Coordinates of C-alpha atoms in Angstrom, one line a residue:
M1 CA 107.5 146.3 109.0
S2 CA 109.8 143.4 108.3
L3 CA 108.8 140.0 106.8
V4 CA 109.1 137.5 109.7
P5 CA 107.3 134.5 110.3
A6 CA 103.7 135.1 111.2
A7 CA 102.6 134.6 115.2
A8 CA 99.9 132.5 113.5
Q9 CA 99.3 130.7 116.9
V10 CA 96.4 130.3 119.2
Q11 CA 95.8 128.2 122.3
V12 CA 95.0 124.5 121.8
F13 CA 91.6 124.7 123.0
D14 CA 90.8 127.6 120.8
A15 CA 92.1 125.8 117.6
V16 CA 89.9 122.7 118.6
R17 CA 86.6 125.0 119.1
A18 CA 87.5 126.9 115.7
L19 CA 87.5 123.1 114.0
A20 CA 84.2 122.4 116.2
F21 CA 82.5 125.4 114.3
V22 CA 83.9 124.3 110.7
G23 CA 82.7 120.7 111.8
D24 CA 79.0 121.7 112.9
L25 CA 78.8 124.2 109.4
S26 CA 79.9 120.8 107.5
M27 CA 77.2 119.0 109.4
G28 CA 74.4 121.5 108.6
Q29 CA 74.2 122.3 112.5
P30 CA 73.9 125.3 114.4
I31 CA 77.7 126.5 115.2
D32 CA 77.2 125.7 118.7
H33 CA 75.9 121.9 118.4
S34 CA 79.3 120.4 119.4
A35 CA 80.1 122.6 122.4
R36 CA 76.6 121.9 123.8
T37 CA 77.2 118.0 122.9
A38 CA 80.5 118.3 124.8
W39 CA 79.0 119.9 127.8
L40 CA 76.2 117.0 127.9
A41 CA 78.7 114.5 127.7
V42 CA 80.5 116.1 130.5
Q43 CA 77.3 116.3 132.6
L44 CA 76.7 112.6 131.6
A45 CA 80.1 111.3 132.6
V46 CA 79.9 113.0 135.9
A47 CA 76.4 111.6 136.5
L48 CA 78.0 108.1 136.1
G49 CA 80.9 108.7 138.2
L50 CA 83.6 108.4 135.4
D51 CA 86.7 109.8 136.4
A52 CA 88.3 113.3 135.7
R53 CA 90.4 111.9 132.7
L54 CA 87.3 110.8 130.8
Q55 CA 85.5 114.0 131.5
A56 CA 88.5 116.0 130.4
N57 CA 88.9 113.7 127.0
V58 CA 85.2 113.7 126.1
V59 CA 85.1 117.2 125.5
Y60 CA 87.9 117.3 123.1
V61 CA 86.5 114.2 121.5
A62 CA 83.0 115.9 121.1
L63 CA 84.4 119.1 120.0
L64 CA 86.7 117.3 117.4
R65 CA 84.0 114.7 116.5
W66 CA 83.4 116.3 112.7
S67 CA 86.8 117.6 112.4
G68 CA 87.0 115.1 109.4
C69 CA 84.1 116.1 107.6
T70 CA 86.0 118.4 105.5
A71 CA 88.5 115.8 104.4
N72 CA 85.6 113.2 103.1
A73 CA 83.1 116.1 101.6
P74 CA 83.9 114.7 98.1
E75 CA 83.4 111.4 98.9
V76 CA 80.0 111.8 100.8
A77 CA 79.0 114.4 97.9
D78 CA 79.6 111.5 95.4
V79 CA 77.1 109.2 97.5
I80 CA 74.5 111.5 98.5
G81 CA 74.6 114.7 96.6
D82 CA 74.3 117.5 98.9
D83 CA 77.1 116.7 101.5
V84 CA 76.0 119.6 103.9
G85 CA 72.0 118.8 103.8
G86 CA 72.5 115.0 103.6
R87 CA 74.6 114.9 106.7
Q88 CA 72.1 117.1 108.4
A89 CA 69.2 114.7 107.5
M90 CA 71.2 111.7 108.7
L91 CA 71.7 113.1 111.9
A92 CA 68.3 113.9 112.6
V93 CA 66.5 110.5 111.2
G94 CA 69.5 108.1 110.9
L95 CA 71.8 106.6 107.8
P96 CA 69.6 104.8 105.4
A97 CA 70.5 101.0 105.3
H98 CA 71.2 101.1 101.6
L99 CA 73.9 103.9 102.0
S100 CA 75.8 102.5 104.9
G101 CA 78.4 100.4 102.8
L102 CA 78.8 103.0 100.1
L103 CA 80.1 105.4 103.2
I104 CA 82.6 103.2 104.5
P105 CA 85.3 104.9 102.5
A106 CA 84.2 108.5 103.8
A107 CA 84.4 107.0 107.2
Q108 CA 87.9 105.6 106.8
I109 CA 88.9 109.2 105.6
H110 CA 86.9 110.9 108.6
C111 CA 88.6 108.8 111.1
E112 CA 92.2 109.0 109.9
V113 CA 92.2 112.7 109.5
S114 CA 90.4 113.3 112.8
G115 CA 93.0 111.2 114.6
D116 CA 96.0 113.1 112.6
V117 CA 94.5 116.7 113.7
A118 CA 94.5 115.4 117.5
R119 CA 98.1 114.0 116.9
T120 CA 99.2 117.4 115.0
L121 CA 97.3 119.4 118.3
G122 CA 99.4 117.5 120.7
L123 CA 96.8 115.9 122.4
P124 CA 96.8 112.5 124.4
P125 CA 96.7 109.3 122.8
D126 CA 93.4 108.2 124.5
I127 CA 91.8 111.1 122.5
E128 CA 93.3 110.5 119.0
C129 CA 92.5 106.8 119.6
A130 CA 88.8 107.7 120.4
L131 CA 88.7 109.9 117.2
R132 CA 90.0 107.2 114.8
R133 CA 87.2 105.1 116.4
I134 CA 84.6 107.7 116.4
F135 CA 81.9 105.9 114.3
E136 CA 82.3 102.3 115.8
K137 CA 79.4 100.9 117.8
L138 CA 79.4 98.6 120.7
D139 CA 77.4 95.9 118.8
G140 CA 80.0 96.2 115.8
S141 CA 77.8 97.8 113.1
G142 CA 79.9 100.6 113.1
Q143 CA 82.5 102.1 110.7
P144 CA 84.8 101.6 109.1
N145 CA 86.4 98.5 110.8
A146 CA 83.3 96.9 112.7
L147 CA 85.0 97.0 116.1
A148 CA 82.8 96.2 118.9
G149 CA 82.7 95.8 122.7
A150 CA 85.8 97.4 124.7
E151 CA 87.0 98.1 121.6
V152 CA 84.8 101.4 121.6
P153 CA 86.2 103.6 123.6
V154 CA 84.0 105.1 126.4
E155 CA 84.6 108.5 125.3
V156 CA 83.1 107.5 121.6
Q157 CA 80.1 106.1 123.7
L158 CA 79.8 109.3 125.7
A159 CA 80.2 111.7 122.6
Q160 CA 77.8 109.6 120.5
V161 CA 74.8 109.7 123.3
A162 CA 75.2 113.2 123.8
N163 CA 75.4 114.0 120.4
D164 CA 71.9 112.0 119.8
L165 CA 70.4 113.8 123.0
E166 CA 71.3 117.1 121.5
I167 CA 70.1 116.9 118.2
H168 CA 66.8 114.7 118.7
S169 CA 65.7 117.3 121.7
R170 CA 66.1 120.1 119.3
V171 CA 64.6 118.7 116.0
H172 CA 62.0 117.0 117.6
D173 CA 61.3 117.0 121.4
L174 CA 62.5 115.5 124.7
E175 CA 60.3 112.6 124.9
R176 CA 61.1 111.6 121.1
A177 CA 64.7 112.2 121.7
L178 CA 64.7 109.7 124.7
A179 CA 62.9 107.3 122.7
N180 CA 65.4 107.2 119.8
L181 CA 67.8 107.0 122.7
A182 CA 66.3 104.1 124.0
A183 CA 66.1 102.2 120.7
R184 CA 70.0 102.6 120.3
A185 CA 70.8 101.5 123.8
G186 CA 72.7 98.4 123.9
C187 CA 74.0 98.8 120.2
H188 CA 75.5 102.4 120.1
Y189 CA 75.9 102.6 123.9
P190 CA 75.2 100.9 127.4
A191 CA 71.6 100.3 127.9
A192 CA 72.7 101.0 131.7
W193 CA 72.9 104.9 130.9
L194 CA 69.3 105.1 129.9
P195 CA 68.0 105.7 133.3
V196 CA 70.7 108.3 134.3
L197 CA 69.5 109.9 131.1
R198 CA 65.9 109.7 132.0
R199 CA 66.6 111.3 135.3
H200 CA 68.9 114.3 134.3
A201 CA 68.1 115.1 130.7
A202 CA 65.4 117.5 130.9
D203 CA 67.3 119.7 133.6
W204 CA 70.5 119.5 131.4
L205 CA 68.8 120.9 128.6
H206 CA 66.9 123.4 130.6
T207 CA 70.3 124.7 131.9
L208 CA 71.6 125.0 128.2
E209 CA 68.3 127.0 127.3
R210 CA 68.8 129.2 130.2
D211 CA 72.4 129.9 130.1
P212 CA 73.8 129.3 127.0
A213 CA 77.3 130.7 127.8
C214 CA 77.4 127.4 130.1
I215 CA 79.2 125.4 127.5
D216 CA 82.1 128.0 127.4
A217 CA 82.7 127.3 131.1
S218 CA 83.7 123.9 131.5
P219 CA 86.9 123.3 133.7
A220 CA 87.4 119.8 131.7
P221 CA 90.0 121.1 128.9
A222 CA 92.3 122.4 131.8
M223 CA 92.8 118.4 133.1
V224 CA 94.4 117.5 129.9
A225 CA 98.2 117.9 130.0
L226 CA 99.5 119.3 126.6
P227 CA 103.4 119.0 125.6
V228 CA 102.7 122.4 123.7
P229 CA 99.8 124.6 124.7
T230 CA 99.5 126.5 121.6
A231 CA 98.5 125.3 117.8
S232 CA 99.0 126.6 114.3
L233 CA 96.4 128.3 112.6
E234 CA 97.7 126.9 109.4
L235 CA 96.2 123.4 110.8
I236 CA 92.8 125.0 110.8
A237 CA 93.3 126.5 107.1
D238 CA 94.5 123.2 105.9
V239 CA 91.6 121.3 107.2
I240 CA 89.1 124.1 105.6
D241 CA 90.7 123.6 102.3
L242 CA 90.5 119.7 102.5
K243 CA 86.6 120.4 101.6
L244 CA 87.5 121.0 97.9
P245 CA 90.5 119.4 96.5
W246 CA 91.1 122.0 94.2
L247 CA 91.8 124.5 96.8
T248 CA 94.7 122.5 98.5
G249 CA 96.8 125.2 100.3
Y250 CA 94.7 128.0 99.0
S251 CA 94.3 129.7 102.2
R252 CA 97.9 129.5 102.9
R253 CA 98.7 131.0 99.6
V254 CA 96.5 133.9 100.1
A255 CA 98.0 134.5 103.5
E256 CA 101.6 134.7 102.4
A257 CA 100.5 136.8 99.5
A258 CA 98.5 139.2 101.5
R259 CA 101.2 139.6 104.2
A260 CA 103.9 140.5 101.4
A261 CA 101.5 143.1 100.2
A262 CA 101.4 144.3 103.9
L263 CA 104.9 144.8 104.0
R264 CA 105.1 146.4 100.7
L265 CA 102.3 149.0 101.8
D266 CA 104.1 149.8 105.0
L267 CA 101.8 148.6 107.4
T268 CA 102.6 147.9 110.8
E269 CA 103.6 144.7 112.1
A270 CA 100.6 144.1 114.0
Q271 CA 98.5 144.8 110.8
G272 CA 100.6 142.4 108.7
Q273 CA 100.1 139.6 111.1
R274 CA 96.2 140.2 111.5
I275 CA 95.9 140.0 107.9
Y276 CA 98.0 137.0 108.0
R277 CA 95.8 135.3 110.3
A278 CA 92.7 136.4 109.0
A279 CA 93.6 135.0 105.5
L280 CA 94.2 131.6 107.0
I281 CA 90.7 131.6 108.6
H282 CA 88.6 133.4 105.9
G283 CA 87.3 129.9 104.6
M284 CA 85.6 128.6 107.6
G285 CA 82.3 129.8 106.4
R286 CA 82.8 127.6 103.3
A287 CA 82.0 124.3 105.0
A288 CA 78.5 125.8 105.0
V289 CA 78.2 125.4 101.3
P290 CA 77.6 122.1 99.5
N291 CA 80.5 121.0 97.2
E292 CA 78.0 120.7 94.5
I293 CA 77.7 124.5 94.6
W294 CA 81.1 125.3 94.8
N295 CA 82.0 122.7 91.8
Q296 CA 79.5 124.0 89.4
P297 CA 81.2 125.5 86.5
G298 CA 78.5 127.7 85.0
P299 CA 76.1 130.3 86.2
R300 CA 74.7 129.5 89.4
S301 CA 70.8 129.8 90.7
E302 CA 69.7 132.7 92.8
A303 CA 69.4 130.0 95.7
A304 CA 73.1 129.1 95.3
M305 CA 74.3 132.5 95.2
E306 CA 72.5 133.3 98.4
R307 CA 74.4 130.4 100.3
L308 CA 77.5 131.8 98.7
R309 CA 77.1 135.3 99.8
L310 CA 76.5 134.0 103.5
V311 CA 80.2 132.5 103.6
P312 CA 81.7 135.3 104.9
Y313 CA 78.7 135.7 107.5
W314 CA 79.3 132.4 108.8
T315 CA 83.1 133.0 108.8
G316 CA 82.8 136.2 111.2
R317 CA 79.9 134.3 113.5
A318 CA 81.9 131.5 114.1
A319 CA 85.6 132.8 114.3
R320 CA 84.0 135.7 116.7
R321 CA 82.9 133.4 119.1
I322 CA 87.0 132.5 119.8
G323 CA 88.2 135.6 121.9
S324 CA 91.7 135.3 120.4
L325 CA 90.5 135.8 116.8
S326 CA 87.7 138.4 117.2
Q327 CA 89.7 140.9 115.3
E328 CA 91.0 138.5 112.5
A329 CA 87.2 137.3 112.1
D330 CA 86.3 140.7 111.5
I331 CA 88.8 141.3 108.8
A332 CA 88.2 137.6 107.3
S333 CA 84.4 138.6 107.0
H334 CA 85.3 141.3 104.8
V335 CA 86.9 139.0 101.9
D336 CA 83.9 139.1 99.7
E337 CA 83.4 143.1 100.1
R338 CA 84.1 145.5 97.5
L339 CA 84.8 149.3 97.4
D340 CA 81.8 150.1 95.3
G341 CA 79.4 148.2 97.5
S342 CA 78.7 145.5 95.1
G343 CA 80.3 142.7 97.3
F344 CA 78.8 140.7 100.1
F345 CA 77.7 139.9 102.7
R346 CA 77.2 143.6 104.1
G347 CA 77.6 145.3 100.8
T348 CA 79.8 147.9 102.6
S349 CA 81.6 150.3 100.5
G350 CA 84.4 152.8 100.6
D351 CA 86.0 154.0 103.7
A352 CA 84.0 151.7 105.9
I353 CA 86.3 148.8 104.6
G354 CA 89.6 149.1 106.6
I355 CA 92.6 148.9 104.8
E356 CA 93.4 145.3 106.2
G357 CA 90.1 144.2 104.9
R358 CA 90.9 145.7 101.4
V359 CA 94.3 143.7 101.3
L360 CA 92.5 140.7 102.2
A361 CA 89.9 140.9 99.7
A362 CA 92.2 141.9 96.6
T363 CA 94.7 138.8 97.3
A364 CA 92.0 135.9 97.8
Q365 CA 90.7 137.3 94.6
W366 CA 93.9 137.4 93.0
V367 CA 95.0 133.8 94.2
M368 CA 91.7 132.5 93.3
W369 CA 91.8 133.7 89.8
Q370 CA 95.3 131.8 89.6
T371 CA 93.7 128.6 90.7
D372 CA 92.3 125.6 88.8
R373 CA 88.8 124.6 89.5
P374 CA 86.4 122.2 87.7
G375 CA 85.8 123.4 84.3
Q376 CA 87.7 126.5 84.6
P377 CA 91.7 126.5 84.6
G378 CA 93.3 129.2 86.5
L379 CA 95.0 132.2 84.7
D380 CA 98.8 132.7 84.9
A381 CA 100.0 135.5 87.2
A382 CA 100.4 138.2 84.7
E383 CA 96.9 137.5 83.6
A384 CA 95.3 137.3 87.0
S385 CA 97.4 140.7 87.6
Q386 CA 95.9 142.3 84.7
C387 CA 92.1 141.6 85.8
L388 CA 92.8 142.7 89.3
R389 CA 94.0 146.2 88.0
D390 CA 91.2 146.3 85.4
E391 CA 88.6 145.7 88.6
A392 CA 90.6 148.4 90.6
K393 CA 89.9 150.7 87.5
R394 CA 86.1 150.0 88.0
G395 CA 86.3 151.0 91.4
R396 CA 86.4 147.7 93.1
F397 CA 89.3 147.0 94.5
D398 CA 91.6 149.5 96.3
A399 CA 94.4 150.7 93.5
R400 CA 97.0 151.0 96.1
V401 CA 96.8 147.5 97.5
V402 CA 96.4 146.2 93.9
A403 CA 99.5 148.1 92.8
A404 CA 101.0 146.2 96.0
L405 CA 100.4 142.7 94.8
T406 CA 100.6 142.8 91.0
G407 CA 103.9 145.2 90.9
A408 CA 106.1 143.3 93.3
A409 CA 108.8 141.3 92.2
W410 CA 107.1 138.1 94.0
A411 CA 104.0 138.7 91.7
S412 CA 104.0 135.3 89.8
A413 CA 102.9 131.7 90.2
I414 CA 103.6 130.8 93.6
P415 CA 106.1 128.3 93.5
A416 CA 105.7 124.7 94.8
P417 CA 107.6 124.0 98.2
A418 CA 110.5 121.5 98.1
D419 CA 110.4 118.5 100.8
P420 CA 112.9 120.1 103.4
A421 CA 113.4 116.8 105.2
G422 CA 114.0 114.7 102.1
L423 CA 111.2 112.5 102.8
L424 CA 109.9 112.3 99.4
S425 CA 111.2 111.9 96.0
A426 CA 110.9 114.8 93.8
R427 CA 108.4 112.7 91.7
E428 CA 106.7 111.6 94.7
V429 CA 106.0 115.2 95.7
E430 CA 104.9 115.9 92.2
V431 CA 102.5 112.8 92.1
L432 CA 101.3 113.9 95.7
R433 CA 100.5 117.6 94.5
R434 CA 98.3 116.0 91.7
I435 CA 96.6 113.8 93.6
S436 CA 95.9 116.3 96.7
H437 CA 94.3 118.6 93.9
G438 CA 91.7 116.1 93.1
Q439 CA 93.2 114.3 89.9
S440 CA 92.6 110.6 89.3
N441 CA 95.5 108.4 89.1
K442 CA 94.9 108.3 85.3
E443 CA 94.9 112.2 85.0
A444 CA 98.1 112.5 87.2
A445 CA 99.8 109.6 85.0
R446 CA 98.7 111.6 81.7
A447 CA 99.9 114.9 83.1
L448 CA 103.5 113.6 84.4
G449 CA 103.9 111.5 81.6
I450 CA 103.9 108.2 83.4
S451 CA 101.8 105.2 83.6
P452 CA 98.8 104.7 86.2
S453 CA 100.5 101.8 87.8
T454 CA 103.5 103.6 88.4
V455 CA 101.4 106.4 90.2
R456 CA 100.0 103.8 92.1
A457 CA 103.5 102.8 93.3
H458 CA 104.3 106.2 94.0
L459 CA 101.2 106.7 96.1
E460 CA 102.1 103.4 98.1
N461 CA 105.5 104.8 99.0
I462 CA 103.8 108.2 100.1
F463 CA 101.2 106.4 102.0
R464 CA 104.0 104.3 103.8
K465 CA 106.0 107.3 104.3
L466 CA 103.6 109.5 105.6
D467 CA 102.1 106.6 107.8
C468 CA 98.6 107.0 106.5
T469 CA 95.9 105.3 104.3
T470 CA 93.9 107.8 102.5
R471 CA 94.6 110.6 100.3
A472 CA 93.1 113.3 102.4
A473 CA 95.2 112.2 105.3
A474 CA 98.4 112.5 102.9
T475 CA 97.5 116.0 101.9
L476 CA 97.0 117.3 105.4
K477 CA 100.2 115.8 106.7
A478 CA 102.2 117.1 103.5
L479 CA 100.7 120.7 104.2
T480 CA 101.6 120.3 107.9
M481 CA 105.2 119.2 106.8
G482 CA 105.6 121.8 104.2
L483 CA 105.8 119.6 101.2
L484 CA 102.7 121.0 99.4

């Protein structure tokens, strides 16, 4: 096998669906919530006689509506604690008034990252614009910019009403859902849509229950003209990793190290590519676990551990719904399995774990040990390698895989990439790297031996050069451009 750039490309709509699954998990919703919402939004658009362009646009808007949820998870957690359960409650009962103002910065991050995701995927400007305004309301009560009236795209209104119908009919019942829609009519979406909803909602929901596969059969996405039909799995990896700043770039590092290990193990080119792709998506299920659990430095409760054990399960279940990722989903779902059966979620052991799963499991652990996390600095490469060899002796990892990882000349701390285009100065890259990993201005200043005001000045230049206003958006752009 030759070490060539991995074919980490999927169809754009498959990438959109993958991001929708991550968003659904982030919001504490079933993994078909966004797909059901998109389908309902299209039905409403058709019933209202809206044109085909709007029908197509709203599919993407509804599916990517929560694509900024990983990016603002730290800010949401700071306000409400449990970023997953708190969002689930807000969707079911509404946002408490006293929290509205506190969440404006989180809304800004969400909208900016969602819009940048759409731009990176090559989606039309109308879709990007709608995602940048996804929390705005007709009456000006939305966030983050209190836009109103015609400034709120029709796609946003359609996605909002479909979202409310899907959630409230599932959590409560249709009668309660329609009452809640009526209470929001004229504020969140036009009151003139209510008679159409009352006339058709029962039939639409019945169709969804009778034929769940209908959500994957919509022709609307084909109506959107895309300059490039494929998207990079690295984008999905980067969006996943945004949930925890200390994991910035983690999935990419695992993917590169695992692919190099596959090379040393003389696996086939196809195996190496599958391992690389699986490594990029192996953290999809991470979105289902609140940040407060991930960030806890000490021992975790049994309840917390149970949620962590289900992470690979959610990864496999979400990614497997996308046919082009089904093989990679299966590999990714083995990331926490161990040869002696002590892993999760299956507790699989021995030969039941294929070579691709063994490579991913050992690599993910090796890279994680080298990663700084709250209250626990990362090990250097030599220490992490010794820990991995010790675990192999205990029968938890494949000794041959561990030798391929730890015995290679590249088995050292993974070097930070340089700026290939010269867009940022060396110091700006250093500042951005610190900030992207969750350090405050003061912490970055202390580490770099400069003043906090100098860090702020560098950040202003970075934001200007990257055309963004939030740290999460700057991180995503920098990863996409190969700066981090």
